[in-house]
mmCIF file with all atom_site columns, C-alpha atoms in Angstrom:
data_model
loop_
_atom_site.group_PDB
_atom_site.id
_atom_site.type_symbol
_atom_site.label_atom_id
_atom_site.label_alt_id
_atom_site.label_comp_id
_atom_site.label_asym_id
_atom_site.label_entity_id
_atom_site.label_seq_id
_atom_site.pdbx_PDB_ins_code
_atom_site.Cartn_x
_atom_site.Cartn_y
_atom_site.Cartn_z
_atom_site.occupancy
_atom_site.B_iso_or_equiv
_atom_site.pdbx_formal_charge
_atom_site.auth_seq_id
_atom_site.auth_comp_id
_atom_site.auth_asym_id
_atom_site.auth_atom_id
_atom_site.pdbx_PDB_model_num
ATOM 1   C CA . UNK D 1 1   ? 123.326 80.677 101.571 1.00 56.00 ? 1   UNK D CA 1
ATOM 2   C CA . UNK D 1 2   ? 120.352 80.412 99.538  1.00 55.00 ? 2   UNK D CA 1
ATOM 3   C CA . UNK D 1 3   ? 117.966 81.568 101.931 1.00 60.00 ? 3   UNK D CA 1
ATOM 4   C CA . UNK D 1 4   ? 120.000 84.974 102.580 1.00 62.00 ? 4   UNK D CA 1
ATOM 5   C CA . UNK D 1 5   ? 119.625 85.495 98.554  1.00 57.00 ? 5   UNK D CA 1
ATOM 6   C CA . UNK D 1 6   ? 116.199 84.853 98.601  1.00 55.00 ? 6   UNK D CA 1
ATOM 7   C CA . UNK D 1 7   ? 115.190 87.035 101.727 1.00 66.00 ? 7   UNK D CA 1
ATOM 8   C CA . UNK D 1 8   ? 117.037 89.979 99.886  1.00 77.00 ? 8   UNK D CA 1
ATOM 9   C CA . UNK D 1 9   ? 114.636 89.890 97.321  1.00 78.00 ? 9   UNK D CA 1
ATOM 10  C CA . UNK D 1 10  ? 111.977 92.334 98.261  1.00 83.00 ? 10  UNK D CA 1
ATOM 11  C CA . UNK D 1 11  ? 108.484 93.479 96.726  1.00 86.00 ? 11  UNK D CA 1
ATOM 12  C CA . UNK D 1 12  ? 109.914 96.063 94.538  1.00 88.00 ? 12  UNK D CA 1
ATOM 13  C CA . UNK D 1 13  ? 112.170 93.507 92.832  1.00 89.00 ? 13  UNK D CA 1
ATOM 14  C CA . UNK D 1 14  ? 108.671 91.364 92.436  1.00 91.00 ? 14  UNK D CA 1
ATOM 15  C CA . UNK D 1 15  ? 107.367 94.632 90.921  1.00 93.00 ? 15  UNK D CA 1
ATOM 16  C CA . UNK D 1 16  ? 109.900 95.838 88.418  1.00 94.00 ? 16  UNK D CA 1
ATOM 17  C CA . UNK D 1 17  ? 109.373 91.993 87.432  1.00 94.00 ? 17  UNK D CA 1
ATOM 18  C CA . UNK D 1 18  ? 105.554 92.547 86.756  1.00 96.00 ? 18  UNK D CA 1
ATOM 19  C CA . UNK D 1 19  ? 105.832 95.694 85.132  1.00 97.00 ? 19  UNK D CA 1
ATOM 20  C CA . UNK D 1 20  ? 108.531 94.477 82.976  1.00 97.00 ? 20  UNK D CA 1
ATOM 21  C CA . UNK D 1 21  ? 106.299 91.267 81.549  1.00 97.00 ? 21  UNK D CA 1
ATOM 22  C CA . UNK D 1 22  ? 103.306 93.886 81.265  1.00 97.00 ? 22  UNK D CA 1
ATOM 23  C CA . UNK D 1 23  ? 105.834 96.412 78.855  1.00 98.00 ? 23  UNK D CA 1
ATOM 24  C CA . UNK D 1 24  ? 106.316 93.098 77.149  1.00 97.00 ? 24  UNK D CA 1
ATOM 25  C CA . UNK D 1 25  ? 102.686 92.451 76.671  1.00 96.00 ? 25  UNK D CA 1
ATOM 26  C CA . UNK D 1 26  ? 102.016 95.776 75.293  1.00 97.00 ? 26  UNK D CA 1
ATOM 27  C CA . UNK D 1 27  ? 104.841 95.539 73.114  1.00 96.00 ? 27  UNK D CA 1
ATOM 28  C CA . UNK D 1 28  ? 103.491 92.579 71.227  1.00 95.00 ? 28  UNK D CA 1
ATOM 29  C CA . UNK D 1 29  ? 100.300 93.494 71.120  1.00 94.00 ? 29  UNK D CA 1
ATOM 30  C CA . UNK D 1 30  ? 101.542 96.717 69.311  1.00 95.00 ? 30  UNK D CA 1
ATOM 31  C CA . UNK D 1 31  ? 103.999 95.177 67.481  1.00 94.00 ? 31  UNK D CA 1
ATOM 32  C CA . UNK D 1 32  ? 103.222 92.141 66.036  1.00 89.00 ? 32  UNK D CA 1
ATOM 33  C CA . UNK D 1 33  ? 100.067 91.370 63.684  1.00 86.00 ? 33  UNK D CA 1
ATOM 34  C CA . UNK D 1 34  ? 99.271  87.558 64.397  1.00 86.00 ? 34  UNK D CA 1
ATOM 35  C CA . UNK D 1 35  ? 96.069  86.851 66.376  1.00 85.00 ? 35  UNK D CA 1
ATOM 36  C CA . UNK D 1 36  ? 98.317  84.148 68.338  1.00 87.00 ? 36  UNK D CA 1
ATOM 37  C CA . UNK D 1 37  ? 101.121 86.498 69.340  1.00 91.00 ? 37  UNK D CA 1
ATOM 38  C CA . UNK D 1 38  ? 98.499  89.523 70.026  1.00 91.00 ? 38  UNK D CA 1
ATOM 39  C CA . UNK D 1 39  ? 96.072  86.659 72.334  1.00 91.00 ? 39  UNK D CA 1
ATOM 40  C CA . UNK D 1 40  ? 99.574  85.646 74.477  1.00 93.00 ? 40  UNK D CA 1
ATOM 41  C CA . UNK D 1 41  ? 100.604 89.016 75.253  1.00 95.00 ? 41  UNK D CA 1
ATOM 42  C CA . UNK D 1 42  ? 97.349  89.921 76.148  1.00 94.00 ? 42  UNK D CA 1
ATOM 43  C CA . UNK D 1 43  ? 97.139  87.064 78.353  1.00 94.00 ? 43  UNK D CA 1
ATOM 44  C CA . UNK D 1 44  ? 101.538 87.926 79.560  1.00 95.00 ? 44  UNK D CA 1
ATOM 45  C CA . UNK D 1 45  ? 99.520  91.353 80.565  1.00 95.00 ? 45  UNK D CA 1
ATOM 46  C CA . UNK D 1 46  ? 96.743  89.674 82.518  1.00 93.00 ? 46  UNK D CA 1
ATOM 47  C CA . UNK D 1 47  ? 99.149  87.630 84.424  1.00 94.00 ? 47  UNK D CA 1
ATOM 48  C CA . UNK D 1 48  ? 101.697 90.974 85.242  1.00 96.00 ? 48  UNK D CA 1
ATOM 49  C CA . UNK D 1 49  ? 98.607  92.796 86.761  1.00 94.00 ? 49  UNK D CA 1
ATOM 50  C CA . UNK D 1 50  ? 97.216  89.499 88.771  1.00 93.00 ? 50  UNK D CA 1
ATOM 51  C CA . UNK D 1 51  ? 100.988 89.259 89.900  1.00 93.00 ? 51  UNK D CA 1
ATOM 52  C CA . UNK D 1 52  ? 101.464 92.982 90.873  1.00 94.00 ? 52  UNK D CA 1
ATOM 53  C CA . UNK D 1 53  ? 97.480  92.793 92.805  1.00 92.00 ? 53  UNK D CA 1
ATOM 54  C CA . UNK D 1 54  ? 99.092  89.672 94.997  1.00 91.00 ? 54  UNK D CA 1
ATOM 55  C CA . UNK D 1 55  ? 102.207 91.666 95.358  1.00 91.00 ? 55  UNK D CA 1
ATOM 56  C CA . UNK D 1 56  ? 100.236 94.289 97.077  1.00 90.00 ? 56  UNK D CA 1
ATOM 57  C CA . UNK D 1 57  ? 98.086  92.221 99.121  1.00 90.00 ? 57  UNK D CA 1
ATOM 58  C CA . UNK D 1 58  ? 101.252 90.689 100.080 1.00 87.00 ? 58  UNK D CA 1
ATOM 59  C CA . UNK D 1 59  ? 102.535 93.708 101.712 1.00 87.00 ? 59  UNK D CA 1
ATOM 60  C CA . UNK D 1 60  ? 99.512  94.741 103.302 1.00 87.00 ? 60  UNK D CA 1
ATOM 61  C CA . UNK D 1 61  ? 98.769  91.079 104.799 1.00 84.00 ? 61  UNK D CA 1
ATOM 62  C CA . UNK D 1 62  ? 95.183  91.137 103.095 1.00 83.00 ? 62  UNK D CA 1
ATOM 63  C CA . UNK D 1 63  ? 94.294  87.343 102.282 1.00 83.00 ? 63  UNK D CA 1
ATOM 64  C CA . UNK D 1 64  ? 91.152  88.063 100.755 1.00 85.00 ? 64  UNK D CA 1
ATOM 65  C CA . UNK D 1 65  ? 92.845  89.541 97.501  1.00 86.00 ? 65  UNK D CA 1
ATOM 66  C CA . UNK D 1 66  ? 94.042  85.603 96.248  1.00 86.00 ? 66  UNK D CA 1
ATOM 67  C CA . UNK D 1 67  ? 90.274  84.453 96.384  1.00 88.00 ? 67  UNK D CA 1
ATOM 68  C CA . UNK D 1 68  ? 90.039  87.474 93.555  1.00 88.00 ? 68  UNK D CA 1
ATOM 69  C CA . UNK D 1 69  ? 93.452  86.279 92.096  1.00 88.00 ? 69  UNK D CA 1
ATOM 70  C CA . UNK D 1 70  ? 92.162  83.131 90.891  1.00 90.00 ? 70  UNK D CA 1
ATOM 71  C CA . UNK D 1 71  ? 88.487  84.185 89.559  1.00 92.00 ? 71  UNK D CA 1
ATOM 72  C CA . UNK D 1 72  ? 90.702  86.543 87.444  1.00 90.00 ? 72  UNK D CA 1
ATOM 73  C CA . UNK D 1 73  ? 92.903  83.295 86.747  1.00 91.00 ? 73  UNK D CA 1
ATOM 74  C CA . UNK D 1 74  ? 89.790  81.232 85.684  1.00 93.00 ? 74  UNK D CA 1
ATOM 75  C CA . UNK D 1 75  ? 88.015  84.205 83.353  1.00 91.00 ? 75  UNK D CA 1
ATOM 76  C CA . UNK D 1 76  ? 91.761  84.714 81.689  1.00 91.00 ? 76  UNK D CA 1
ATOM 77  C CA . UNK D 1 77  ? 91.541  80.794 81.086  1.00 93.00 ? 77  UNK D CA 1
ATOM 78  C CA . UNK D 1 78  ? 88.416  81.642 79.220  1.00 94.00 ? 78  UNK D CA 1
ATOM 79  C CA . UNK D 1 79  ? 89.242  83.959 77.778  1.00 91.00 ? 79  UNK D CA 1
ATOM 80  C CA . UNK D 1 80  ? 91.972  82.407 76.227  1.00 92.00 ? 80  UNK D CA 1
ATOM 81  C CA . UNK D 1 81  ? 89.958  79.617 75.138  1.00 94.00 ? 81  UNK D CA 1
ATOM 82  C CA . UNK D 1 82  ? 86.925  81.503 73.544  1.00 94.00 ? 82  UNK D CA 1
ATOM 83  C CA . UNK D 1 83  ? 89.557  83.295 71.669  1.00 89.00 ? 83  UNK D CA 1
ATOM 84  C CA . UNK D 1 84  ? 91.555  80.357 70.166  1.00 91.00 ? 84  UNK D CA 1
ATOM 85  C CA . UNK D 1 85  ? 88.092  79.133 68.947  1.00 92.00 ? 85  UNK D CA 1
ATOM 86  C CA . UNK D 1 86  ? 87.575  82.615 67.232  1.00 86.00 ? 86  UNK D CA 1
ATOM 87  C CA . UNK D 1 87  ? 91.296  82.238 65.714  1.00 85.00 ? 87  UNK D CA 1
ATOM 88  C CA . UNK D 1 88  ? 90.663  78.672 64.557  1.00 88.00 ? 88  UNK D CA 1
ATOM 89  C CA . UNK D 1 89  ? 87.858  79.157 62.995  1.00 85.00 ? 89  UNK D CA 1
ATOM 90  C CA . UNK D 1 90  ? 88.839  81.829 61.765  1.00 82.00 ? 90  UNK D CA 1
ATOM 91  C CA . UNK D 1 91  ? 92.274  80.069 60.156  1.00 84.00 ? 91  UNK D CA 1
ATOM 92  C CA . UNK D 1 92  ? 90.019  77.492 58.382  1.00 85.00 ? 92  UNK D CA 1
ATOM 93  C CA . UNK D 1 93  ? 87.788  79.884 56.852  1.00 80.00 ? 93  UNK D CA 1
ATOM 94  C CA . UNK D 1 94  ? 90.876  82.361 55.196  1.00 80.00 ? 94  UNK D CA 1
ATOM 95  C CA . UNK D 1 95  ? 93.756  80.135 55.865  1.00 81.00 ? 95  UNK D CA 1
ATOM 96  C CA . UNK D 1 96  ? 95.460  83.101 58.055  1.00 78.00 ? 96  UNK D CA 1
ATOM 97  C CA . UNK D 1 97  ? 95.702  85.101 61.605  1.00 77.00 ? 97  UNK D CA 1
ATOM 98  C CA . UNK D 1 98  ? 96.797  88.108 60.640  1.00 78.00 ? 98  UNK D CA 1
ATOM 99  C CA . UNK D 1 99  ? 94.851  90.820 62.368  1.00 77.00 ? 99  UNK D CA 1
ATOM 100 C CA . UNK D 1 100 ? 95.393  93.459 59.860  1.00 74.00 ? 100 UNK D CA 1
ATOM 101 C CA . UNK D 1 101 ? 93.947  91.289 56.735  1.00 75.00 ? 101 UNK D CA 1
ATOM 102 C CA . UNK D 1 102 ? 90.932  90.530 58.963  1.00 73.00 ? 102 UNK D CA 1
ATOM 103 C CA . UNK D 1 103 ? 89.099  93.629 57.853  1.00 71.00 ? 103 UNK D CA 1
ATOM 104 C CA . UNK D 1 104 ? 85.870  92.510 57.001  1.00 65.00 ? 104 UNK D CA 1
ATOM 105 C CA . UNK D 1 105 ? 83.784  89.344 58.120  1.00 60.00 ? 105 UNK D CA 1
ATOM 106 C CA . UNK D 1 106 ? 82.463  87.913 55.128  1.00 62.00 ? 106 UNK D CA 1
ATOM 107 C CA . UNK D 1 107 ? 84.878  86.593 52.321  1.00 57.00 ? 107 UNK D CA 1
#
């Protein structure tokens, strides 16, 4: 029973899926103003696109694509933690994330 749900689940269902976390991403970093919020969606958006490049090399049976999959896994982990240095040093020096109050850098 399971398995018959499962196998009806095809690659466009996978790519609605990715596009609909990447809208997400984009929404938040539009929308919102905190450095957090605007550094997750950014990394929501890396994720959609590394899940939409494995979709495609999972229909065209190319096995070379994952070794590319996770270097862009690794240099979104460091991203993420270069920029969570930025933000908390950042917080300590003004006490705040919030991208649009983070005009100048000096005090």
């Amino acid at each position: 029973m399971l398995n018959d749900v499962l196998f009806q689940v095809g690659y466009g269902h996978f790519l609605v899926l990715a596009a609909m976390l990447f809208v997400i991403g984009v929404g938040g970093v539009i929308i919102r103003r905190n450095a957090l919020i605007i550094m997750m969606s950014i990394e929501l958006m890396l994720n959609a696109a590394n899940m939409t490049l494995l979709i495609f090399a999972r229909m065209w049976g190319d096995v070379s694509v994952h070794s590319f999959a996770l270097i862009v896994i690794a240099v979104a982990a460091a991203e993420a933690a270069v920029g969570l240095a930025i933000v908390v040093a950042v917080f300590r020096g003004r006490r705040h994330v919030d991208v649009d109050r983070l005009n100048t850098l000096r005090n």
